[in-house]
Coordinates of C-alpha atoms in Angstrom, one line a residue:
Chain A
M116 CA 2.0 16.0 -20.3
T117 CA -0.5 14.1 -18.4
Q118 CA -0.6 10.5 -17.9
T119 CA -3.9 8.7 -17.7
L120 CA -4.1 6.7 -14.4
R121 CA -5.3 3.0 -14.8
F122 CA -7.6 1.9 -12.0
K123 CA -10.1 -0.6 -10.5
Q124 CA -11.8 1.6 -8.0
S125 CA -12.5 5.3 -7.6
S126 CA -10.3 6.0 -4.7
H127 CA -7.0 4.7 -7.1
L128 CA -7.5 7.6 -8.6
D129 CA -7.4 10.0 -5.5
P130 CA -5.2 13.2 -5.9
A131 CA -3.2 12.3 -2.7
L132 CA -1.9 8.8 -3.6
S133 CA 0.2 11.3 -5.9
D134 CA 1.5 13.6 -3.2
P135 CA 4.9 12.7 -1.7
A136 CA 3.9 14.1 1.8
T137 CA 1.3 11.2 1.9
R138 CA 3.9 8.4 2.2
T139 CA 5.0 9.7 5.5
L140 CA 2.4 11.1 6.7
N141 CA 2.3 11.5 10.7
A142 CA 4.5 8.4 10.5
D143 CA 6.4 9.5 13.7
K144 CA 3.2 8.8 15.3
L145 CA 3.9 4.6 15.0
I146 CA 7.8 5.0 16.3
G147 CA 8.6 3.7 20.0
R148 CA 7.9 0.6 22.1
W149 CA 4.3 -0.2 22.5
V150 CA 2.7 -2.3 25.7
N151 CA -0.3 -4.9 25.5
T152 CA -3.2 -3.1 27.0
N153 CA -4.3 -6.6 28.0
S154 CA -1.8 -7.8 30.9
E155 CA -2.9 -11.5 30.8
T156 CA -2.6 -11.6 27.1
Q157 CA -1.5 -14.7 25.7
G158 CA 0.2 -13.4 22.4
I159 CA 2.5 -10.4 21.6
A160 CA 3.5 -8.5 24.7
E161 CA 4.9 -5.9 23.6
I162 CA 6.0 -4.2 20.1
V163 CA 9.0 -1.9 18.6
I164 CA 8.8 0.1 15.6
Q165 CA 11.6 1.8 14.4
R166 CA 12.7 4.2 11.7
D167 CA 15.5 5.0 9.6
G168 CA 14.1 7.5 6.9
E169 CA 11.7 6.3 5.1
E170 CA 11.9 2.8 6.1
F171 CA 10.3 0.8 9.0
C172 CA 11.1 -2.0 11.3
V173 CA 9.3 -3.6 13.6
S174 CA 9.9 -6.4 16.1
A175 CA 8.2 -7.8 18.9
A176 CA 8.1 -10.2 22.1
G177 CA 6.0 -13.2 22.5
V178 CA 4.6 -14.2 25.5
G179 CA 6.6 -17.4 26.2
A180 CA 6.2 -20.4 28.8
D181 CA 8.8 -18.8 31.1
C182 CA 9.9 -15.7 29.5
P183 CA 9.6 -13.6 26.4
I184 CA 10.4 -14.9 23.1
A185 CA 11.9 -12.3 20.4
W186 CA 10.4 -12.0 16.9
P187 CA 13.3 -11.1 14.7
P188 CA 13.2 -7.2 13.5
T189 CA 11.1 -7.2 10.0
R190 CA 11.0 -4.6 7.7
A191 CA 7.4 -3.2 7.3
R192 CA 6.1 -1.8 4.3
V193 CA 4.7 1.7 4.4
L194 CA 1.1 2.4 3.5
A195 CA -0.8 5.7 2.9
N196 CA -4.0 6.0 5.1
L197 CA -6.8 7.9 3.1
E198 CA -8.9 7.2 6.1
E199 CA -9.7 9.8 8.5
E200 CA -9.8 8.7 12.3
A201 CA -10.5 11.2 14.6
G202 CA -8.5 13.6 12.5
Q203 CA -5.2 11.7 13.7
R204 CA -4.5 10.0 10.2
A205 CA -1.2 8.7 9.9
V206 CA 0.2 5.8 7.6
A207 CA -0.1 2.2 8.4
L208 CA 2.4 -0.5 8.0
A209 CA 2.4 -4.0 7.0
A210 CA 5.4 -6.6 8.4
T211 CA 5.3 -10.3 7.5
F212 CA 7.1 -12.6 10.1
E213 CA 8.4 -15.9 8.6
F214 CA 9.0 -18.2 11.3
G215 CA 9.6 -21.7 8.8
F216 CA 6.7 -24.1 10.8
M217 CA 4.2 -20.4 11.1
T218 CA 4.3 -17.4 8.9
A219 CA 2.7 -14.2 10.6
E220 CA 1.0 -11.3 8.7
T221 CA 0.5 -8.3 10.5
Y222 CA -0.7 -4.7 9.8
L223 CA -0.4 -1.6 12.3
R224 CA -2.1 1.2 12.6
I225 CA -3.0 4.2 14.8
N226 CA -6.2 4.9 16.3
K227 CA -7.1 7.4 18.8
G228 CA -3.3 6.8 20.2
V229 CA -3.6 3.2 20.3
L230 CA -1.6 1.0 18.0
V231 CA -4.2 -1.8 16.8
I232 CA -1.8 -4.7 15.6
V233 CA -4.1 -7.5 13.2
L234 CA -2.3 -10.7 12.6
F235 CA -3.0 -13.5 10.4
S236 CA -1.0 -16.8 11.5
T237 CA -0.5 -19.7 9.2
F238 CA 1.0 -23.0 10.5
R239 CA 3.2 -25.0 7.8
D240 CA 4.0 -27.6 10.2
G241 CA 1.2 -30.1 10.2
S242 CA 0.4 -29.6 13.7
G243 CA -3.5 -29.3 12.8
R244 CA -3.7 -26.2 14.3
S245 CA -6.1 -23.7 12.4
N246 CA -4.8 -20.9 10.4
Y247 CA -6.4 -18.0 12.6
V248 CA -6.6 -14.2 13.0
N249 CA -6.1 -11.9 15.8
R250 CA -6.7 -8.7 17.1
E251 CA -4.8 -6.6 20.0
F252 CA -4.0 -3.2 21.0
Y253 CA -0.9 -1.5 22.6
Y254 CA -0.2 2.0 24.0
R255 CA 3.0 3.7 23.5
Q256 CA 5.4 3.0 26.7
Q257 CA 7.1 6.7 27.7
Chain B
M278 CA 4.8 -28.1 19.2
Q279 CA 6.8 -25.0 18.1
F280 CA 5.6 -21.2 18.9
T281 CA 6.2 -17.9 19.1
Q282 CA 3.6 -16.9 21.6
I283 CA 1.9 -19.1 24.3
C284 CA -1.4 -19.0 22.5
D285 CA -0.2 -20.6 19.5
W286 CA 0.7 -23.9 22.3
V287 CA -2.2 -25.8 22.4
D288 CA -3.6 -29.6 22.5
I289 CA -5.2 -30.7 18.8
D290 CA -7.5 -33.4 19.1
A291 CA -6.7 -35.5 16.0
A292 CA -10.4 -36.7 15.7
S293 CA -11.4 -32.4 15.9
A294 CA -8.7 -31.5 13.5
G295 CA -9.9 -30.1 10.3
A296 CA -11.6 -27.9 7.9
I297 CA -12.7 -24.8 9.4
D298 CA -16.5 -24.6 9.2
R299 CA -17.1 -21.4 6.6
A300 CA -20.8 -21.0 6.9
G301 CA -20.4 -17.8 8.7
L302 CA -18.6 -15.7 5.5
I303 CA -20.8 -17.0 2.7
G304 CA -23.1 -14.3 1.4
A305 CA -23.3 -11.1 -0.2
W306 CA -21.9 -8.1 2.4
V307 CA -22.4 -4.7 1.5
N308 CA -20.0 -2.0 2.6
S309 CA -22.1 0.4 4.9
N310 CA -20.3 3.4 3.8
P311 CA -22.5 4.3 1.3
N312 CA -20.2 6.9 -0.1
T313 CA -17.3 4.8 -0.2
K314 CA -14.8 5.6 -3.4
G315 CA -13.4 1.6 -3.1
V316 CA -15.0 -1.9 -2.4
A317 CA -18.8 -1.8 -2.6
R318 CA -20.1 -5.2 -2.3
L319 CA -18.5 -9.1 -1.6
L320 CA -19.7 -12.1 -2.6
V321 CA -18.8 -14.9 -0.7
A322 CA -19.6 -18.2 -2.3
E323 CA -18.2 -22.2 -2.1
S324 CA -18.4 -24.2 -4.6
K325 CA -16.9 -28.1 -5.1
G326 CA -15.7 -27.2 -1.6
D327 CA -13.4 -23.8 -2.5
L328 CA -14.4 -20.7 -1.2
S329 CA -13.9 -17.8 -3.8
V330 CA -14.8 -13.7 -3.3
R331 CA -16.4 -11.8 -6.0
A332 CA -15.7 -8.3 -5.5
Y333 CA -17.8 -4.9 -6.8
A334 CA -16.0 -1.5 -6.7
I335 CA -17.1 1.7 -6.9
G336 CA -15.6 3.7 -10.0
P337 CA -16.7 6.8 -11.9
D338 CA -19.0 5.4 -14.4
G339 CA -20.4 2.8 -11.9
L340 CA -19.6 -0.7 -10.2
I341 CA -16.7 -2.6 -11.4
D342 CA -16.4 -6.4 -11.6
W343 CA -13.2 -7.4 -10.0
G344 CA -13.8 -11.2 -11.0
T345 CA -13.1 -13.8 -8.3
A346 CA -10.5 -14.6 -6.2
D347 CA -9.5 -17.6 -3.7
V348 CA -10.0 -17.4 -0.1
T349 CA -8.0 -18.5 2.7
V350 CA -9.9 -18.5 5.7
F351 CA -8.6 -18.3 9.4
G352 CA -10.4 -18.8 12.6
S353 CA -10.2 -17.3 15.7
S354 CA -7.6 -19.0 17.5
P355 CA -5.5 -22.1 16.8
A356 CA -8.2 -24.6 18.5
S357 CA -10.9 -22.8 16.4
R358 CA -12.8 -24.7 13.7
V359 CA -15.0 -21.5 13.1
A360 CA -14.4 -18.6 10.4
A361 CA -13.0 -15.7 11.6
G362 CA -11.7 -14.1 8.5
F363 CA -10.2 -14.4 5.2
T364 CA -7.5 -13.1 2.8
C365 CA -7.3 -12.9 -0.8
R366 CA -5.8 -11.1 -3.2
Y367 CA -6.3 -9.8 -6.7
D368 CA -3.5 -8.7 -9.2
F369 CA -4.7 -6.2 -11.8
G370 CA -0.9 -5.9 -13.7
F371 CA -0.7 -2.4 -13.1
A372 CA -1.8 -2.9 -9.1
E373 CA -2.4 -5.4 -6.9
T374 CA -5.0 -5.5 -3.7
L375 CA -4.6 -7.8 -0.8
L376 CA -8.1 -8.3 1.2
Q377 CA -8.3 -9.4 4.7
G378 CA -11.6 -9.6 6.4
M379 CA -12.2 -10.2 10.2
I380 CA -15.8 -11.0 11.4
L381 CA -16.6 -8.6 14.4
K382 CA -20.2 -8.5 15.9
G383 CA -21.3 -9.6 12.7
L384 CA -19.3 -7.3 10.4
I385 CA -17.1 -8.0 8.1
V386 CA -14.2 -5.5 8.7
L387 CA -12.1 -5.5 5.6
A388 CA -8.7 -4.0 5.2
Q389 CA -7.2 -3.4 1.3
F390 CA -4.2 -2.8 0.8
H391 CA -3.6 -1.6 -2.7
S392 CA 0.3 -1.8 -4.0
F393 CA 1.0 0.0 -7.8
K394 CA 3.2 -1.6 -9.9
D395 CA 3.1 0.7 -12.7
D396 CA 5.2 4.0 -13.5
S397 CA 2.6 6.5 -12.2
N398 CA 4.2 6.9 -8.6
R399 CA 1.3 6.6 -6.9
V400 CA 1.9 5.5 -3.0
A401 CA 0.8 2.2 -1.6
F402 CA -2.4 2.8 0.5
F403 CA -4.4 1.2 3.1
V404 CA -8.4 1.6 3.6
R405 CA -10.9 -0.1 6.5
E406 CA -14.2 -0.2 6.0
Y407 CA -17.0 -2.5 7.1
F408 CA -19.7 -4.5 5.7
A409 CA -22.8 -6.1 6.6
L410 CA -24.4 -8.9 5.6
D411 CA -27.4 -8.7 3.3
H412 CA -29.5 -10.9 5.1
G413 CA -32.6 -9.8 2.8
R414 CA -34.9 -10.6 6.2
F415 CA -36.4 -6.8 6.9

């Protein structure tokens, strides 16, 4: 029996979305310790991505005034990637870090061997700081 | 002031603290990929102080109007007062879509996160596409 799929755009009907292999395609390319390509960054210095079966966990270290600030490990959502990027298609991750005074929503993907992180920060502390978006690049620490 | 990265430790002048200038987001944005199977056009508009997005996506039989969604605006830094990105959410019942837009070199780079809530067993997926402002000058 065939199922009628509901959709809001044609890509919702892509047969690859029903292929279990799509869920974890090249996921291992994300695993490891990633270091910011910008040695002068004042943002996230490094990212660690770990995998346990089909689950992924992301932790980070922000640049602090005196020493790195550990961001707590957060479970990431795995997202199939329907794009072809230089023939290196791999899953992407979405992870939300909750700090109380601030929420950081991130998505992480691989592009040509570089980990690209886009971070949307939302402040909830009435400090007057603007919510902001930032993008940084990371290389794999061997 | 609390922070988890030193770039968030900024002096905020109370006189300058306030809303982000959203003018750079407003307009009709067109997908640069004529063969897209996703969002084709975004209309970003301001009404009575609120910013909203109306998305149109490619369907098998033509454009599908997603309707409007409220927008959260982001600057480029904690001290910035100029829009550099936005997020909005659509709940279609059978699926949810989060749109995250970021302005880069005059383009909106739109990341789309699609999650299915029905029993179709489709995997959540991610798409990133580029949108140019339909400025009508040339």
